[in-house]
mmCIF file of C-alpha atoms in Angstrom:
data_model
loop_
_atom_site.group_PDB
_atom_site.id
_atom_site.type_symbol
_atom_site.label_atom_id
_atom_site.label_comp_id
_atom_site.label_asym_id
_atom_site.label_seq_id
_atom_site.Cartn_x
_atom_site.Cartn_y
_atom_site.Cartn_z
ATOM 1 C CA UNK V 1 0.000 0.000 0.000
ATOM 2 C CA UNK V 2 1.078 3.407 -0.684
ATOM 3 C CA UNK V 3 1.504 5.618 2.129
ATOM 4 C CA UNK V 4 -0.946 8.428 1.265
ATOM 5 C CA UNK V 5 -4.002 10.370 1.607
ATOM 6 C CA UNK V 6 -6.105 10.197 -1.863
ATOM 7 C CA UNK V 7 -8.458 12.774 -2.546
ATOM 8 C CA UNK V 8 -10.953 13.095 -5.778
ATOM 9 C CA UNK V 9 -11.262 16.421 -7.161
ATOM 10 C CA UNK V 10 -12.960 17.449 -10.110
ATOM 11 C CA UNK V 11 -13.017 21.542 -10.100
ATOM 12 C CA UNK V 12 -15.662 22.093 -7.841
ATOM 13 C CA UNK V 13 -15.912 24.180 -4.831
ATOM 14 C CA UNK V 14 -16.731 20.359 -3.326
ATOM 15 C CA UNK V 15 -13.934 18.857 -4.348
ATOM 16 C CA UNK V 16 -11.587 22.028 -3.309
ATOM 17 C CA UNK V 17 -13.040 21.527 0.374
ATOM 18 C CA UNK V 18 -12.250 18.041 0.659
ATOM 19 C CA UNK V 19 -8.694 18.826 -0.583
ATOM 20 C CA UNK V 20 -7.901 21.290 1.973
ATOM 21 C CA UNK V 21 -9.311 18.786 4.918
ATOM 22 C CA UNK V 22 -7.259 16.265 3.053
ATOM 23 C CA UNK V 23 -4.057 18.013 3.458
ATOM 24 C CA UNK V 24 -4.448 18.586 6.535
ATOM 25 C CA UNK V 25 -4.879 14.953 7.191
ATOM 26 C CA UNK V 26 -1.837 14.156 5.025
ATOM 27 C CA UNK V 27 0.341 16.340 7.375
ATOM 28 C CA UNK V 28 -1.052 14.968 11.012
ATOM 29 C CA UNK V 29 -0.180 11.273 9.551
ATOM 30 C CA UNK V 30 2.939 12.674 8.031
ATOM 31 C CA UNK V 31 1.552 11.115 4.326
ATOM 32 C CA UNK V 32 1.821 12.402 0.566
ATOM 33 C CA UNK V 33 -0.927 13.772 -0.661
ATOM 34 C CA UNK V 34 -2.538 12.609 -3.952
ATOM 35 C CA UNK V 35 -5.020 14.690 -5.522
ATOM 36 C CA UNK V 36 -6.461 12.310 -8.386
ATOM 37 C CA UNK V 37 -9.105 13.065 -10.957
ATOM 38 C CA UNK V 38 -10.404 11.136 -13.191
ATOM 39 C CA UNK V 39 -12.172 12.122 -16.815
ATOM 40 C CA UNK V 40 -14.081 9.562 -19.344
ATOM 41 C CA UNK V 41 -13.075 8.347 -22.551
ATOM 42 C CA UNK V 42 -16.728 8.474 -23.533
ATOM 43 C CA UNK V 43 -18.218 11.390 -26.206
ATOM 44 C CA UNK V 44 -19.029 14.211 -24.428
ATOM 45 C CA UNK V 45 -23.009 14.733 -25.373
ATOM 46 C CA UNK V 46 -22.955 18.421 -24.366
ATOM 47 C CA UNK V 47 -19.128 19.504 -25.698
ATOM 48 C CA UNK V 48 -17.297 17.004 -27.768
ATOM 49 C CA UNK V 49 -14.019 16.713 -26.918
ATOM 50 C CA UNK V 50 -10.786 14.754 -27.748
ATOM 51 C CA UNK V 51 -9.008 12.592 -25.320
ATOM 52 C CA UNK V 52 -6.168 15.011 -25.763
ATOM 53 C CA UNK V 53 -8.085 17.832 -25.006
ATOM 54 C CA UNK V 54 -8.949 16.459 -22.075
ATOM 55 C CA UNK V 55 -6.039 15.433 -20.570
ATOM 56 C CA UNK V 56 -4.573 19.292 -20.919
ATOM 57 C CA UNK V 57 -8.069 20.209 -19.056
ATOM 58 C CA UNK V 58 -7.007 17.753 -16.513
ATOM 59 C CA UNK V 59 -3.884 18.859 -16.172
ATOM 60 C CA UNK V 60 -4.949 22.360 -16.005
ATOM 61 C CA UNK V 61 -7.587 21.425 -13.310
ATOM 62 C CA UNK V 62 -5.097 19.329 -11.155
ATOM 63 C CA UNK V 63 -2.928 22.445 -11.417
ATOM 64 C CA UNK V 64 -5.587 24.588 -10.137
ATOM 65 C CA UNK V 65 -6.569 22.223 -7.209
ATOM 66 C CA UNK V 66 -2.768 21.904 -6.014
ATOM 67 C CA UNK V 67 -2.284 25.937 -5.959
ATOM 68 C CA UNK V 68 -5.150 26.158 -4.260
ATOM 69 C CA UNK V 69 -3.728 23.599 -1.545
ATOM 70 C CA UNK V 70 -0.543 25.029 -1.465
ATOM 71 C CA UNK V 71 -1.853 28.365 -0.218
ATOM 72 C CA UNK V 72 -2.903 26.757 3.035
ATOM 73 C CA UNK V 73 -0.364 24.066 3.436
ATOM 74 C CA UNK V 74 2.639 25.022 1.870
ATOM 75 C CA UNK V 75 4.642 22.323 3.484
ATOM 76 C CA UNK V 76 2.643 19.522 2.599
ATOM 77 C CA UNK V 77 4.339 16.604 -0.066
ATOM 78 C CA UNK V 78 1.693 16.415 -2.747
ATOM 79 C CA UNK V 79 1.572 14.103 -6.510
ATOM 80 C CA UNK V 80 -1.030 15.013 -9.018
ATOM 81 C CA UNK V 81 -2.561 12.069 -10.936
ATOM 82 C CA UNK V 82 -5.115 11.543 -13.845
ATOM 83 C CA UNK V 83 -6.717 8.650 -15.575
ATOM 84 C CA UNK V 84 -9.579 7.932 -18.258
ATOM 85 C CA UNK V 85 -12.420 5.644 -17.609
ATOM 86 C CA UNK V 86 -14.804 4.915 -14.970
ATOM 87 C CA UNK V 87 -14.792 7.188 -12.081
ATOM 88 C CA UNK V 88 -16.091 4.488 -9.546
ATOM 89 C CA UNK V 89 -13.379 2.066 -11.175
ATOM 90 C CA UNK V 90 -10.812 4.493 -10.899
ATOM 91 C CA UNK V 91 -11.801 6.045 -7.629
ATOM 92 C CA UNK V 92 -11.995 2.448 -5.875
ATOM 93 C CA UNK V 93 -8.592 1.309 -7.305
ATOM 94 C CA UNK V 94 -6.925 4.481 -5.588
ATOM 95 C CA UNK V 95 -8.437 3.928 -2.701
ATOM 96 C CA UNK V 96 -7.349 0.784 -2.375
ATOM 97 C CA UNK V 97 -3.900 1.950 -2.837
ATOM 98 C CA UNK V 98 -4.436 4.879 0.118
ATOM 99 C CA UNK V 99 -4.080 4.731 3.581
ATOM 100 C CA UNK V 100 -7.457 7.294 3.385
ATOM 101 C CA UNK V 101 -9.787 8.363 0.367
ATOM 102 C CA UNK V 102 -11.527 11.680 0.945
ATOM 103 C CA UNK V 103 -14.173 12.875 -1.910
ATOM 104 C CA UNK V 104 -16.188 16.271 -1.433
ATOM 105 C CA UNK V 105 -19.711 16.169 -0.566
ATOM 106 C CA UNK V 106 -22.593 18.645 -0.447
ATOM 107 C CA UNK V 107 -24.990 15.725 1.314
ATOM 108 C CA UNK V 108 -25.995 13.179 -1.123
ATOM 109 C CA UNK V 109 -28.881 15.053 -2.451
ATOM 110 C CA UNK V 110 -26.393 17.366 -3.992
ATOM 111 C CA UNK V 111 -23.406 16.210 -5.159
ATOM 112 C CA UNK V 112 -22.042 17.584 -8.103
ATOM 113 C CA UNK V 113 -18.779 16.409 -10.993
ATOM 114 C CA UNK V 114 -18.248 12.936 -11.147
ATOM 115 C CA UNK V 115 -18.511 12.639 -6.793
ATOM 116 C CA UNK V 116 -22.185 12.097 -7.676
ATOM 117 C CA UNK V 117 -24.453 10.320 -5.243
ATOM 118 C CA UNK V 118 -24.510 7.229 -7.230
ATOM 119 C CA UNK V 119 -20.563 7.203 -7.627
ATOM 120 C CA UNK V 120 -19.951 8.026 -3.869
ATOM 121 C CA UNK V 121 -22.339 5.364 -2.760
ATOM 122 C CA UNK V 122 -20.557 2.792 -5.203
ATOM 123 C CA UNK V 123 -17.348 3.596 -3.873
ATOM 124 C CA UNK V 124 -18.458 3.475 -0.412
ATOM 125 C CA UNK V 125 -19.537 0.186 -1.264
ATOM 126 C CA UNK V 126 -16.337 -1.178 -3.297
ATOM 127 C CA UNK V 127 -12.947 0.247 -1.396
ATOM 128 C CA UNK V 128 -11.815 -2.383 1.517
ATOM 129 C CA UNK V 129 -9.831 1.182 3.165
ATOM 130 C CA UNK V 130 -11.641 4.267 5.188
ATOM 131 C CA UNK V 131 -13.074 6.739 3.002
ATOM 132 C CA UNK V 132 -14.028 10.351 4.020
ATOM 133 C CA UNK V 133 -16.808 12.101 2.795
ATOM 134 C CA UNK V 134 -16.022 16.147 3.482
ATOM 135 C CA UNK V 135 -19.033 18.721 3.371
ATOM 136 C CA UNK V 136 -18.654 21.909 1.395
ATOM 137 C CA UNK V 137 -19.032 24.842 3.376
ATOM 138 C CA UNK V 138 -22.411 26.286 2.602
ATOM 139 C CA UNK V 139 -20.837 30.266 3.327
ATOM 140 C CA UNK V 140 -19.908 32.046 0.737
ATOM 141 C CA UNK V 141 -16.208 30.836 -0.278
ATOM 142 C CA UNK V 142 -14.694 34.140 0.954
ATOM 143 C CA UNK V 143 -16.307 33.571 4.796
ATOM 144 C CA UNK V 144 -15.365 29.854 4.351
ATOM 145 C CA UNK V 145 -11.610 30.968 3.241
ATOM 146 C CA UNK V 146 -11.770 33.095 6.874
ATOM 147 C CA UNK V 147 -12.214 30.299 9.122
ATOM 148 C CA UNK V 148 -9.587 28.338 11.131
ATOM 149 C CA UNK V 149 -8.696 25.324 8.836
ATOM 150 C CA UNK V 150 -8.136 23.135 12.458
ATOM 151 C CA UNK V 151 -11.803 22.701 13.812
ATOM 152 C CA UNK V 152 -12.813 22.158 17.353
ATOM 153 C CA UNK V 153 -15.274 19.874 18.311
ATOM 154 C CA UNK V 154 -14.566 15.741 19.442
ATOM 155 C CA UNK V 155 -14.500 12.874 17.311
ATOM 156 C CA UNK V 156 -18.059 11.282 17.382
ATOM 157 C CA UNK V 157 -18.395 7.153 16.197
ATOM 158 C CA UNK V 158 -21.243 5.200 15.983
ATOM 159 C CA UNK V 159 -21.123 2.053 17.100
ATOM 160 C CA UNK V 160 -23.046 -1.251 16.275
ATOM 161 C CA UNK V 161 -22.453 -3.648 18.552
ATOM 162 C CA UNK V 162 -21.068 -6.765 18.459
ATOM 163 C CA UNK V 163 -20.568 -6.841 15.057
ATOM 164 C CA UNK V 164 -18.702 -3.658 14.357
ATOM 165 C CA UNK V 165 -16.121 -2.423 16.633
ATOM 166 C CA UNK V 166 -12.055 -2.624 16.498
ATOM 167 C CA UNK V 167 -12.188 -1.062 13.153
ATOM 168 C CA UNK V 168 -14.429 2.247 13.793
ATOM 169 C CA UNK V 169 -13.192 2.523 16.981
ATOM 170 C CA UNK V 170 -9.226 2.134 15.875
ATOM 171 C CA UNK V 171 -10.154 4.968 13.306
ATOM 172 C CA UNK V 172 -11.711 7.061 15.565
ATOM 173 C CA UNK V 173 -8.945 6.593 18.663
ATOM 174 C CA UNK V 174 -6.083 7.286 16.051
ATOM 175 C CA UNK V 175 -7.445 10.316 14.837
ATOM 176 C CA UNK V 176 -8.080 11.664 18.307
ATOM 177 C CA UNK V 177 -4.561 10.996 19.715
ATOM 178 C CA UNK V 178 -3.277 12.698 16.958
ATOM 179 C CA UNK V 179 -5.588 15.480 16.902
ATOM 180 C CA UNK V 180 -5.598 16.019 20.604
ATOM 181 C CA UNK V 181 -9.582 15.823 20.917
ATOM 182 C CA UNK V 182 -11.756 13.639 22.573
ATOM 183 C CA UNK V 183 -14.109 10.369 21.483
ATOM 184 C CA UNK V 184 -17.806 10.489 22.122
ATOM 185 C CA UNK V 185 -19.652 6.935 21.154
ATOM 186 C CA UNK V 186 -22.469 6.417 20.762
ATOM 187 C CA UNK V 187 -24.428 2.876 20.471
ATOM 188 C CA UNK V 188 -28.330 2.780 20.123
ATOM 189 C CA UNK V 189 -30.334 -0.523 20.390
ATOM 190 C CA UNK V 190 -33.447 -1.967 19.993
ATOM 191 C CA UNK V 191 -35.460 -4.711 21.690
ATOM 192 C CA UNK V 192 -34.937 -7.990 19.878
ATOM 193 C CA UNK V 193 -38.086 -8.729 17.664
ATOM 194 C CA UNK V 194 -39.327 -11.782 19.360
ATOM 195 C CA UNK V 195 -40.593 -9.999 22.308
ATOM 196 C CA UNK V 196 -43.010 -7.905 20.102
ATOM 197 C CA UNK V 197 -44.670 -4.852 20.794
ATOM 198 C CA UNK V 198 -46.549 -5.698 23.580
ATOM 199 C CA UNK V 199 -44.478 -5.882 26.153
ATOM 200 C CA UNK V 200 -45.842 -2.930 28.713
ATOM 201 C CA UNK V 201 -46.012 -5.643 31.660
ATOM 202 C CA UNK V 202 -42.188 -6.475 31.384
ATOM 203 C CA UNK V 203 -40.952 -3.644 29.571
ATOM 204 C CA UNK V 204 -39.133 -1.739 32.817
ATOM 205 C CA UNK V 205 -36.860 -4.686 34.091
ATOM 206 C CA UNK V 206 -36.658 -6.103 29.932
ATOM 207 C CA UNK V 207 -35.214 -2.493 29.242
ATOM 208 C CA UNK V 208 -32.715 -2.832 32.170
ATOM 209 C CA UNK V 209 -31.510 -6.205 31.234
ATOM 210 C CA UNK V 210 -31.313 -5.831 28.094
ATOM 211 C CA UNK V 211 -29.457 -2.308 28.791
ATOM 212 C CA UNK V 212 -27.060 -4.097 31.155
ATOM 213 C CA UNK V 213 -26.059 -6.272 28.743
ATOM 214 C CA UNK V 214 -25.313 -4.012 26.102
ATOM 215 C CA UNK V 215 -23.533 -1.676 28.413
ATOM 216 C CA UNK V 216 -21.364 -4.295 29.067
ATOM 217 C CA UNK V 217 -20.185 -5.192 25.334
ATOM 218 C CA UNK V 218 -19.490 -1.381 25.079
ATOM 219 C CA UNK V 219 -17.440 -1.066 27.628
ATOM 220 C CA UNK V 220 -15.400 -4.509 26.490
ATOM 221 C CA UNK V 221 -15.208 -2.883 22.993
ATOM 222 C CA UNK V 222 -13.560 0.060 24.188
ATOM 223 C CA UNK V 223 -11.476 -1.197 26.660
ATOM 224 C CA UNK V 224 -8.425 -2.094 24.619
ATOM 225 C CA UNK V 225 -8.450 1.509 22.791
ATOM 226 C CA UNK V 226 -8.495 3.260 26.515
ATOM 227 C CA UNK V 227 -5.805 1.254 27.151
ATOM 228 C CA UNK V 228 -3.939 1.823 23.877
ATOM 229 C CA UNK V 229 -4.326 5.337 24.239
ATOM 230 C CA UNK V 230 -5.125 6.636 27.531
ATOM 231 C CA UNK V 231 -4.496 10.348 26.935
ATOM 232 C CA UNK V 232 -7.584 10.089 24.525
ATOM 233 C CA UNK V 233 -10.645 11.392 27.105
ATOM 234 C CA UNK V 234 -13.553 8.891 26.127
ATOM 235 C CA UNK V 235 -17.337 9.274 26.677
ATOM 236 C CA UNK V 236 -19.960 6.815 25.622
ATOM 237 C CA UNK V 237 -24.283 6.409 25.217
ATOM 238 C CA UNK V 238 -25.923 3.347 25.584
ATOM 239 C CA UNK V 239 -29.636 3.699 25.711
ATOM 240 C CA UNK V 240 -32.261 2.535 23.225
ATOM 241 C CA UNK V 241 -33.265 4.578 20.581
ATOM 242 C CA UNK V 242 -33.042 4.483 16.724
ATOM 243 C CA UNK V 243 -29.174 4.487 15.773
ATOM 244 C CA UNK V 244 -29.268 7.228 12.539
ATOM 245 C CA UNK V 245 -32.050 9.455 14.532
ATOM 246 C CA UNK V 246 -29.100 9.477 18.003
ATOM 247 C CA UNK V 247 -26.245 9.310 15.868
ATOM 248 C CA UNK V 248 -26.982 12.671 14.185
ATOM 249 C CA UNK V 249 -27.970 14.390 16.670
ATOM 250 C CA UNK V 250 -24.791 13.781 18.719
ATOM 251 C CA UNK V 251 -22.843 14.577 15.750
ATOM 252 C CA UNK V 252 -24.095 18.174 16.078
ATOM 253 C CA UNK V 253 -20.531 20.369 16.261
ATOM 254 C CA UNK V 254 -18.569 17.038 15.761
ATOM 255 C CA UNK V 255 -14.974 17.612 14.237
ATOM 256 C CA UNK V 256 -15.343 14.117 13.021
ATOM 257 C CA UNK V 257 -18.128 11.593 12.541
ATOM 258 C CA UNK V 258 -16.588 7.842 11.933
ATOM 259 C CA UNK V 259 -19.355 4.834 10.859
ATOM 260 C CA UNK V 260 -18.678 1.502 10.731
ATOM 261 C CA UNK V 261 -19.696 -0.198 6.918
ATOM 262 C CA UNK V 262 -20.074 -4.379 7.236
ATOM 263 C CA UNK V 263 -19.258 -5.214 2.914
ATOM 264 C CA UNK V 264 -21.768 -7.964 2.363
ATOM 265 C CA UNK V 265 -20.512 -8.670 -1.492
ATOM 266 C CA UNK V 266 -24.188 -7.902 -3.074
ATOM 267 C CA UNK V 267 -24.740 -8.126 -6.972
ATOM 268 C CA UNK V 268 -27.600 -5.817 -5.912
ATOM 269 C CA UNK V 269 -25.055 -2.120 -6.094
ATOM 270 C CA UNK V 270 -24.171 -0.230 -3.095
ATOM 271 C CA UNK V 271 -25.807 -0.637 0.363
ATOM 272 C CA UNK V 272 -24.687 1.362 2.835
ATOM 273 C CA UNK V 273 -27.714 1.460 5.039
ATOM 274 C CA UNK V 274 -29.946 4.027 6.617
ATOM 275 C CA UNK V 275 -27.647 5.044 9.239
ATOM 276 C CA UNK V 276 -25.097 6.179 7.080
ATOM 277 C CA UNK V 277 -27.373 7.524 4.397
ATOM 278 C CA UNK V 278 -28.725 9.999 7.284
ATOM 279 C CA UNK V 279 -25.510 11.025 8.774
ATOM 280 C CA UNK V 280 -24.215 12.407 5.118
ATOM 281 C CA UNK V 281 -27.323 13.779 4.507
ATOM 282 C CA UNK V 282 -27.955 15.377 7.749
ATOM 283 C CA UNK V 283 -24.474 15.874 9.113
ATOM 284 C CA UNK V 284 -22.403 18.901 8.571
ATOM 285 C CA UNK V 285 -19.201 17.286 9.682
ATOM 286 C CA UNK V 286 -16.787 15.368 7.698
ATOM 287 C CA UNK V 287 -17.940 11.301 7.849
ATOM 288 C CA UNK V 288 -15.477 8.627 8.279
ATOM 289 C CA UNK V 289 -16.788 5.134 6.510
ATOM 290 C CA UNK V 290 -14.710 2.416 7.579
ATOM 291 C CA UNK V 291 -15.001 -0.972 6.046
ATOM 292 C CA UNK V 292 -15.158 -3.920 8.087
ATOM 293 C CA UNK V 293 -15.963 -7.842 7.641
#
């Protein structure tokens, strides 16, 4: 694996965003940065245009995107690269070449370039490595230029327990220790089905037991991070609840939100389930999807 942070960019003010926040990354892991963008062999409906033609666009657009990165990190090691072909093809391969993929986002409902909804989500779906999904600033660029580029805030992860854990938590710990913030987590259950809904007579003492139980596998799935990095200040919620409804509401002035994202090998296209699909649309905060088993 190359030893990089990857980000797509493809012009827009998107794209530009998740640059920055990508160089920034790239310099708190002490990484090159790759800005990549990729551009289709396929006639242009609109503008017809020659593959050469393109690639000097390309290379005229990388340009732009690494002055514009240089401005604010002028210290950071940084390769340009372009290819022709799929974007979800192309993005996936360099992600799986990455230590960390970050593609611009304006929520899902608005993406524009080729960091569409559909390409994001297929993505999401494909790469085996964390991707980042960073939210344009919806100021005007000038105001956006203005603020602090290091944001405040903790890191926030949401946890589904048992079957997600080591990997969105080793994400989330990592990026703390370096960052010097704390970890919030948050895990939100549900009664299992077989008890139905009528369960008024038991429900007090179920909720407790069930409660107890799942406190229990939180606090075992965070005990070997505390202990890896115990200058990381750690806070956690256990309650019941419905996971994307909690999630995004505690992600309100996150610096970080990190997801876990089980790959299930569908033919059926991307699935990357409600919770996710609420805390990029909702979520003003960069998201951290990290792939587990």
């Amino acid at each position: 694996m190359s030893r990089t942070v990857t980000v797509g960019v493809d012009g827009s003010p998107e794209s530009l965003t998740a640059a920055e926040w990508a160089a920034d990354e790239a310099v708190s892991r002490d990484r090159l940065l790759r800005l990549v963008h990729v551009w289709s062999n396929d006639a242009d409906v609109v503008t017809p245009t020659d593959p050469e033609t393109r690639r000097r666009r390309a290379e005229r657009l990388l340009h732009t995107a690494a002055t514009h990165v240089r401005r604010g990190h002028p210290d950071v090691r940084m390769e340009t690269s372009q290819f022709s072909g799929d974007p979800v093809e192309r993005l996936t391969a360099a992600g799986e070449k990455a230590d960390l993929l970050v593609l611009g986002s304006r929520g899902l409902s608005g993406m524009t370039g080729f960091i569409a909804g559909s390409v994001a989500l297929a993505v999401l779906a494909r790469v085996r490595h964390p991707v980042v999904l960073v939210r344009a600033p919806r100021a005007p660029r000038a105001e956006a230029a203005e603020r602090p580029r290091t944001a405040g805030g903790d890191i926030v992860v949401g946890l589904d327990l048992p079957r997600a854990g080591d990997d969105a938590l080793g994400f989330a710990f990592g990026c703390a220790d370096r960052y010097g913030c704390a970890v919030r987590v948050v895990h939100s259950w549900t009664l299992p089905p077989v008890y139905g809904p009528d369960t008024a007579g038991v429900l007090p003492a179920l909720l407790d037991e069930v409660g107890a139980e799942r406190q229990k596998e939180l606090e075992a799935a965070l005990a070997p991070w505390t202990g890896k990095y115990p200058s990381v200040a750690v806070s956690s919620q256990c309650r019941p609840g419905r996971a994307a409804q909690d999630l995004v509401e505690a992600a309100a002035g996150a610096r970080l939100v990190v997801v876990g994202l089980r790959h299930r090998g569908s033919r059926l296209g991307a699935h990357v389930g409600p919770v996710i699909h609420s805390v990029l649309h909702h979520t003003a905060a960069p998201v951290a999807v990290v792939p587990h088993d």
